mmCIF file of C-alpha atoms in Angstrom:
data_model
loop_
_atom_site.group_PDB
_atom_site.id
_atom_site.type_symbol
_atom_site.label_atom_id
_atom_site.label_comp_id
_atom_site.label_asym_id
_atom_site.label_seq_id
_atom_site.Cartn_x
_atom_site.Cartn_y
_atom_site.Cartn_z
ATOM 1 C CA GLY A 1 7.994 7.226 -0.056
ATOM 2 C CA MET A 2 8.305 3.467 0.405
ATOM 3 C CA GLY A 3 11.660 3.850 2.165
ATOM 4 C CA GLU A 4 10.238 6.358 4.627
ATOM 5 C CA LEU A 5 7.295 4.070 5.377
ATOM 6 C CA ALA A 6 9.653 1.120 5.912
ATOM 7 C CA THR A 7 11.807 3.150 8.301
ATOM 8 C CA HIS A 8 8.772 4.029 10.429
ATOM 9 C CA VAL A 9 7.526 0.430 10.399
ATOM 10 C CA GLU A 10 10.906 -0.908 11.547
ATOM 11 C CA ALA A 11 11.079 1.634 14.379
ATOM 12 C CA ILE A 12 7.555 0.812 15.565
ATOM 13 C CA VAL A 13 8.192 -2.941 15.478
ATOM 14 C CA ALA A 14 11.376 -2.464 17.523
ATOM 15 C CA ARG A 15 9.511 -0.316 20.062
ATOM 16 C CA LEU A 16 6.605 -2.753 20.342
ATOM 17 C CA ARG A 17 9.060 -5.554 21.135
ATOM 18 C CA GLN A 18 10.410 -3.492 24.030
ATOM 19 C CA ASP A 19 7.343 -1.681 25.319
ATOM 20 C CA ARG A 20 3.675 -1.739 24.312
ATOM 21 C CA SER A 21 2.616 1.172 26.518
ATOM 22 C CA ARG A 22 0.540 3.933 24.992
ATOM 23 C CA GLU A 23 3.144 6.564 25.934
ATOM 24 C CA ALA A 24 5.890 4.701 24.075
ATOM 25 C CA VAL A 25 4.087 3.659 20.888
ATOM 26 C CA ALA A 26 1.190 6.064 20.270
ATOM 27 C CA PRO A 27 3.360 9.025 19.148
ATOM 28 C CA MET A 28 5.152 6.764 16.686
ATOM 29 C CA LEU A 29 1.853 5.484 15.311
ATOM 30 C CA MET A 30 0.599 9.051 14.940
ATOM 31 C CA ASP A 31 3.757 9.952 13.001
ATOM 32 C CA LEU A 32 3.183 6.935 10.770
ATOM 33 C CA LEU A 33 -0.382 8.116 10.110
ATOM 34 C CA THR A 34 1.004 11.444 8.889
ATOM 35 C CA VAL A 35 3.525 9.707 6.631
ATOM 36 C CA LEU A 36 0.784 7.380 5.308
ATOM 37 C CA ARG A 37 -1.469 10.340 4.541
ATOM 38 C CA ASP A 38 1.295 12.085 2.588
ATOM 39 C CA HIS A 39 2.233 8.875 0.784
ATOM 40 C CA ARG A 40 -1.387 8.199 -0.170
ATOM 41 C CA THR A 41 -1.657 11.728 -1.588
ATOM 42 C CA MET A 42 1.411 11.023 -3.717
ATOM 43 C CA VAL A 43 -0.043 7.690 -4.921
ATOM 44 C CA VAL A 44 -3.386 9.292 -5.804
ATOM 45 C CA GLY A 45 -1.483 11.844 -7.894
ATOM 46 C CA LEU A 46 0.217 9.222 -10.072
ATOM 47 C CA GLY A 47 -0.522 9.324 -13.797
ATOM 48 C CA LEU A 48 -2.870 7.291 -15.962
ATOM 49 C CA ALA A 49 -0.279 4.621 -16.654
ATOM 50 C CA TRP A 50 -0.140 3.810 -12.931
ATOM 51 C CA ARG A 51 -3.899 3.994 -12.450
ATOM 52 C CA GLY A 52 -4.422 1.627 -15.346
ATOM 53 C CA LEU A 53 -2.610 -1.146 -13.515
ATOM 54 C CA TYR A 54 -4.684 -3.776 -11.731
ATOM 55 C CA GLU A 55 -2.482 -3.439 -8.624
ATOM 56 C CA TYR A 56 -3.140 0.296 -8.194
ATOM 57 C CA PRO A 57 -6.544 0.093 -6.449
ATOM 58 C CA ALA A 58 -5.315 -2.852 -4.360
ATOM 59 C CA TYR A 59 -2.462 -0.740 -3.034
ATOM 60 C CA LEU A 60 -4.739 2.204 -2.265
ATOM 61 C CA GLN A 61 -7.046 -0.161 -0.380
ATOM 62 C CA ALA A 62 -4.108 -1.598 1.573
ATOM 63 C CA LEU A 63 -2.985 1.918 2.545
ATOM 64 C CA ASN A 64 -6.492 2.806 3.689
ATOM 65 C CA ASN A 65 -6.820 -0.427 5.662
ATOM 66 C CA LEU A 66 -3.530 0.217 7.463
ATOM 67 C CA ARG A 67 -4.636 3.745 8.356
ATOM 68 C CA VAL A 68 -7.942 2.448 9.736
ATOM 69 C CA LEU A 69 -6.228 -0.286 11.759
ATOM 70 C CA ILE A 70 -3.772 2.173 13.295
ATOM 71 C CA GLY A 71 -6.688 4.392 14.313
ATOM 72 C CA GLN A 72 -8.483 1.432 15.885
ATOM 73 C CA TRP A 73 -5.373 0.340 17.777
ATOM 74 C CA LEU A 74 -4.919 3.846 19.135
ATOM 75 C CA LEU A 75 -8.550 4.050 20.260
ATOM 76 C CA GLN A 76 -8.439 0.641 21.941
ATOM 77 C CA GLY A 77 -5.365 1.538 23.946
ATOM 78 C CA GLY A 78 -7.330 2.880 26.877
ATOM 79 C CA ALA A 79 -6.260 5.565 29.270
ATOM 80 C CA ALA A 80 -2.783 6.950 29.770
ATOM 81 C CA GLY A 81 -0.424 4.333 31.112
ATOM 82 C CA GLY A 82 -2.383 1.546 29.432
ATOM 83 C CA GLU A 83 -0.968 -0.995 27.083
ATOM 84 C CA LEU A 84 -1.924 -0.974 23.421
ATOM 85 C CA PRO A 85 -3.692 -4.150 22.231
ATOM 86 C CA LEU A 86 -1.075 -4.509 19.536
ATOM 87 C CA THR A 87 1.828 -6.916 19.311
ATOM 88 C CA ALA A 88 4.920 -6.417 17.226
ATOM 89 C CA GLU A 89 3.990 -9.491 15.189
ATOM 90 C CA ASP A 90 0.481 -8.244 14.386
ATOM 91 C CA PHE A 91 1.705 -4.815 13.373
ATOM 92 C CA GLU A 92 4.575 -6.247 11.367
ATOM 93 C CA LEU A 93 2.279 -8.561 9.420
ATOM 94 C CA VAL A 94 -0.128 -5.814 8.370
ATOM 95 C CA ALA A 95 2.515 -3.165 7.705
ATOM 96 C CA TRP A 96 4.799 -5.358 5.593
ATOM 97 C CA ARG A 97 1.855 -6.735 3.659
ATOM 98 C CA THR A 98 0.857 -3.160 2.809
ATOM 99 C CA LEU A 99 4.373 -2.296 1.698
ATOM 100 C CA GLY A 100 4.453 -5.508 -0.314
ATOM 101 C CA GLU A 101 1.386 -4.316 -2.230
ATOM 102 C CA GLY A 102 3.254 -1.106 -3.019
ATOM 103 C CA LEU A 103 6.322 -2.980 -4.207
ATOM 104 C CA LEU A 104 4.130 -5.160 -6.408
ATOM 105 C CA LEU A 105 2.624 -2.027 -7.964
ATOM 106 C CA ILE A 106 6.090 -0.619 -8.670
ATOM 107 C CA ASP A 107 7.260 -3.932 -10.112
ATOM 108 C CA MET A 108 4.256 -4.213 -12.418
ATOM 109 C CA TYR A 109 4.754 -0.634 -13.603
ATOM 110 C CA GLU A 110 8.405 -1.338 -14.383
ATOM 111 C CA GLN A 111 7.412 -4.492 -16.289
ATOM 112 C CA TRP A 112 4.837 -2.500 -18.236
ATOM 113 C CA LEU A 113 7.505 0.086 -19.127
ATOM 114 C CA ALA A 114 9.859 -2.649 -20.314
ATOM 115 C CA GLU A 115 7.171 -4.277 -22.483
ATOM 116 C CA GLU A 116 5.210 -1.319 -23.781
ATOM 117 C CA GLY A 117 7.311 1.742 -23.186
ATOM 118 C CA PRO A 118 6.048 5.127 -22.029
ATOM 119 C CA ASP A 119 4.930 6.164 -25.539
ATOM 120 C CA THR A 120 2.478 3.266 -25.906
ATOM 121 C CA GLY A 121 0.806 3.485 -22.530
ATOM 122 C CA PRO A 122 -2.757 4.365 -21.656
ATOM 123 C CA ALA A 123 -2.171 8.080 -22.104
ATOM 124 C CA ALA A 124 -0.716 7.622 -25.607
ATOM 125 C CA GLY A 125 -3.709 6.515 -27.618
ATOM 126 C CA PRO A 126 -7.387 5.561 -27.820
ATOM 127 C CA ALA A 127 -6.974 3.015 -25.032
ATOM 128 C CA ALA A 128 -6.633 5.929 -22.601
ATOM 129 C CA THR A 129 -10.363 5.939 -22.010
ATOM 130 C CA GLU A 130 -10.545 2.325 -20.809
ATOM 131 C CA PRO A 131 -7.132 0.861 -19.902
ATOM 132 C CA GLN A 132 -8.527 -1.522 -17.304
ATOM 133 C CA VAL A 133 -11.143 -2.936 -19.668
ATOM 134 C CA GLU A 134 -8.465 -3.486 -22.303
ATOM 135 C CA ARG A 135 -6.225 -5.308 -19.817
ATOM 136 C CA ALA A 136 -9.114 -7.416 -18.553
ATOM 137 C CA LEU A 137 -9.971 -8.492 -22.097
ATOM 138 C CA GLN A 138 -6.353 -9.378 -22.829
ATOM 139 C CA TRP A 139 -6.154 -11.357 -19.589
ATOM 140 C CA TRP A 140 -9.391 -13.180 -20.403
ATOM 141 C CA GLN A 141 -8.126 -14.118 -23.866
ATOM 142 C CA LYS A 142 -4.911 -15.524 -22.377
ATOM 143 C CA LEU A 143 -6.906 -17.479 -19.820
ATOM 144 C CA ARG A 144 -9.147 -19.058 -22.480
ATOM 145 C CA ARG A 145 -6.180 -20.397 -24.513
#
Protein backbone atom coordinates (compact mmCIF):
# COMPACT_ATOMS: atom_id res chain seq x y z
CA GLY A 1 0.00 0.00 0.00
CA MET A 2 2.85 2.41 0.71
CA GLY A 3 4.21 2.01 -2.83
CA GLU A 4 0.84 2.83 -4.36
CA LEU A 5 0.50 5.92 -2.17
CA ALA A 6 4.02 7.05 -3.13
CA THR A 7 3.25 6.61 -6.83
CA HIS A 8 0.16 8.83 -6.54
CA VAL A 9 2.05 11.45 -4.52
CA GLU A 10 4.85 11.63 -7.10
CA ALA A 11 2.36 12.02 -9.95
CA ILE A 12 0.46 14.79 -8.15
CA VAL A 13 3.66 16.68 -7.29
CA ALA A 14 4.76 16.50 -10.93
CA ARG A 15 1.36 17.76 -12.11
CA LEU A 16 1.28 20.60 -9.58
CA ARG A 17 4.68 21.78 -10.83
CA GLN A 18 3.25 22.01 -14.34
CA ASP A 19 -0.33 23.11 -13.77
CA ARG A 20 -2.31 23.96 -10.64
CA SER A 21 -5.69 24.22 -12.37
CA ARG A 22 -8.63 22.39 -10.87
CA GLU A 23 -9.19 20.41 -14.09
CA ALA A 24 -5.63 19.08 -14.05
CA VAL A 25 -5.17 18.24 -10.36
CA ALA A 26 -8.59 17.59 -8.81
CA PRO A 27 -9.14 14.17 -10.46
CA MET A 28 -5.72 13.05 -9.25
CA LEU A 29 -6.48 14.22 -5.72
CA MET A 30 -9.80 12.38 -5.80
CA ASP A 31 -8.00 9.20 -6.88
CA LEU A 32 -5.56 9.67 -4.01
CA LEU A 33 -8.48 9.99 -1.59
CA THR A 34 -9.77 6.61 -2.77
CA VAL A 35 -6.33 5.02 -2.35
CA LEU A 36 -5.98 6.61 1.12
CA ARG A 37 -9.38 5.27 2.16
CA ASP A 38 -8.44 1.74 1.08
CA HIS A 39 -5.02 2.00 2.72
CA ARG A 40 -6.54 3.24 5.98
CA THR A 41 -8.95 0.28 5.96
CA MET A 42 -5.97 -2.05 5.59
CA VAL A 43 -4.11 -0.31 8.46
CA VAL A 44 -7.15 -0.48 10.75
CA GLY A 45 -7.31 -4.23 10.06
CA LEU A 46 -3.76 -4.89 11.26
CA GLY A 47 -3.34 -7.23 14.22
CA LEU A 48 -2.75 -6.56 17.90
CA ALA A 49 1.02 -6.53 17.52
CA TRP A 50 0.75 -3.53 15.18
CA ARG A 51 -1.85 -1.75 17.29
CA GLY A 52 0.31 -2.15 20.36
CA LEU A 53 3.02 0.01 18.83
CA TYR A 54 3.21 3.66 19.86
CA GLU A 55 3.54 4.70 16.20
CA TYR A 56 0.26 3.06 15.12
CA PRO A 57 -2.16 5.80 16.27
CA ALA A 58 0.25 8.48 15.01
CA TYR A 59 0.13 6.97 11.53
CA LEU A 60 -3.66 6.71 11.57
CA GLN A 61 -3.84 10.37 12.60
CA ALA A 62 -1.44 11.35 9.80
CA LEU A 63 -3.59 9.48 7.26
CA ASN A 64 -6.72 11.21 8.52
CA ASN A 65 -5.05 14.62 8.46
CA LEU A 66 -3.93 14.12 4.86
CA ARG A 67 -7.46 13.12 3.84
CA VAL A 68 -8.91 16.21 5.52
CA LEU A 69 -6.34 18.51 3.91
CA ILE A 70 -7.02 17.11 0.45
CA GLY A 71 -10.74 17.71 0.97
CA GLN A 72 -10.07 21.29 2.07
CA TRP A 73 -7.81 21.96 -0.91
CA LEU A 74 -10.47 20.64 -3.27
CA LEU A 75 -13.17 22.81 -1.69
CA GLN A 76 -11.01 25.94 -1.79
CA GLY A 77 -10.27 25.52 -5.47
CA GLY A 78 -13.24 27.58 -6.58
CA ALA A 79 -15.17 27.21 -9.77
CA ALA A 80 -14.15 25.30 -12.87
CA GLY A 81 -11.09 26.79 -14.48
CA GLY A 82 -9.83 28.09 -11.14
CA GLU A 83 -6.46 27.37 -9.67
CA LEU A 84 -6.14 25.22 -6.58
CA PRO A 85 -4.59 27.00 -3.57
CA LEU A 86 -2.00 24.26 -3.37
CA THR A 87 1.64 24.32 -4.36
CA ALA A 88 3.74 21.30 -5.17
CA GLU A 89 5.95 22.09 -2.17
CA ASP A 90 3.05 22.25 0.29
CA PHE A 91 1.54 19.02 -0.96
CA GLU A 92 4.90 17.28 -1.04
CA LEU A 93 5.67 18.25 2.55
CA VAL A 94 2.41 16.90 3.95
CA ALA A 95 2.27 13.78 1.79
CA TRP A 96 5.86 12.66 2.41
CA ARG A 97 5.54 13.36 6.11
CA THR A 98 2.49 11.07 6.18
CA LEU A 99 4.33 8.33 4.32
CA GLY A 100 7.27 8.80 6.67
CA GLU A 101 4.96 8.04 9.61
CA GLY A 102 3.96 4.83 7.85
CA LEU A 103 7.56 3.84 7.23
CA LEU A 104 8.37 4.51 10.88
CA LEU A 105 5.51 2.21 11.90
CA ILE A 106 6.81 -0.55 9.62
CA ASP A 107 10.36 -0.08 10.90
CA MET A 108 9.29 -0.27 14.54
CA TYR A 109 7.26 -3.41 13.84
CA GLU A 110 10.25 -5.05 12.17
CA GLN A 111 12.45 -4.09 15.14
CA TRP A 112 9.87 -5.55 17.52
CA LEU A 113 9.85 -8.80 15.50
CA ALA A 114 13.65 -8.98 15.63
CA GLU A 115 13.73 -8.41 19.41
CA GLU A 116 10.65 -10.24 20.62
CA GLY A 117 9.55 -12.51 17.83
CA PRO A 118 5.96 -13.18 16.78
CA ASP A 119 5.40 -15.76 19.55
CA THR A 120 6.11 -13.29 22.37
CA GLY A 121 4.04 -10.39 21.13
CA PRO A 122 0.94 -8.82 22.62
CA ALA A 123 -1.32 -11.57 21.32
CA ALA A 124 0.82 -14.33 22.87
CA GLY A 125 0.29 -13.83 26.57
CA PRO A 126 -1.25 -11.88 29.45
CA ALA A 127 0.18 -8.62 28.13
CA ALA A 128 -2.39 -8.79 25.32
CA THR A 129 -4.87 -6.84 27.39
CA GLU A 130 -2.62 -3.80 27.88
CA PRO A 131 0.35 -3.73 25.48
CA GLN A 132 0.58 0.06 25.43
CA VAL A 133 0.60 0.34 29.22
CA GLU A 134 3.35 -2.27 29.40
CA ARG A 135 5.46 -0.40 26.83
CA ALA A 136 4.89 2.91 28.58
CA LEU A 137 6.06 1.45 31.89
CA GLN A 138 9.15 -0.04 30.27
CA TRP A 139 9.91 3.29 28.60
CA TRP A 140 9.45 5.15 31.89
CA GLN A 141 11.82 2.78 33.69
CA LYS A 142 14.48 3.30 31.01
CA LEU A 143 14.02 7.06 31.25
CA ARG A 144 14.47 7.07 35.04
CA ARG A 145 17.83 5.23 34.88
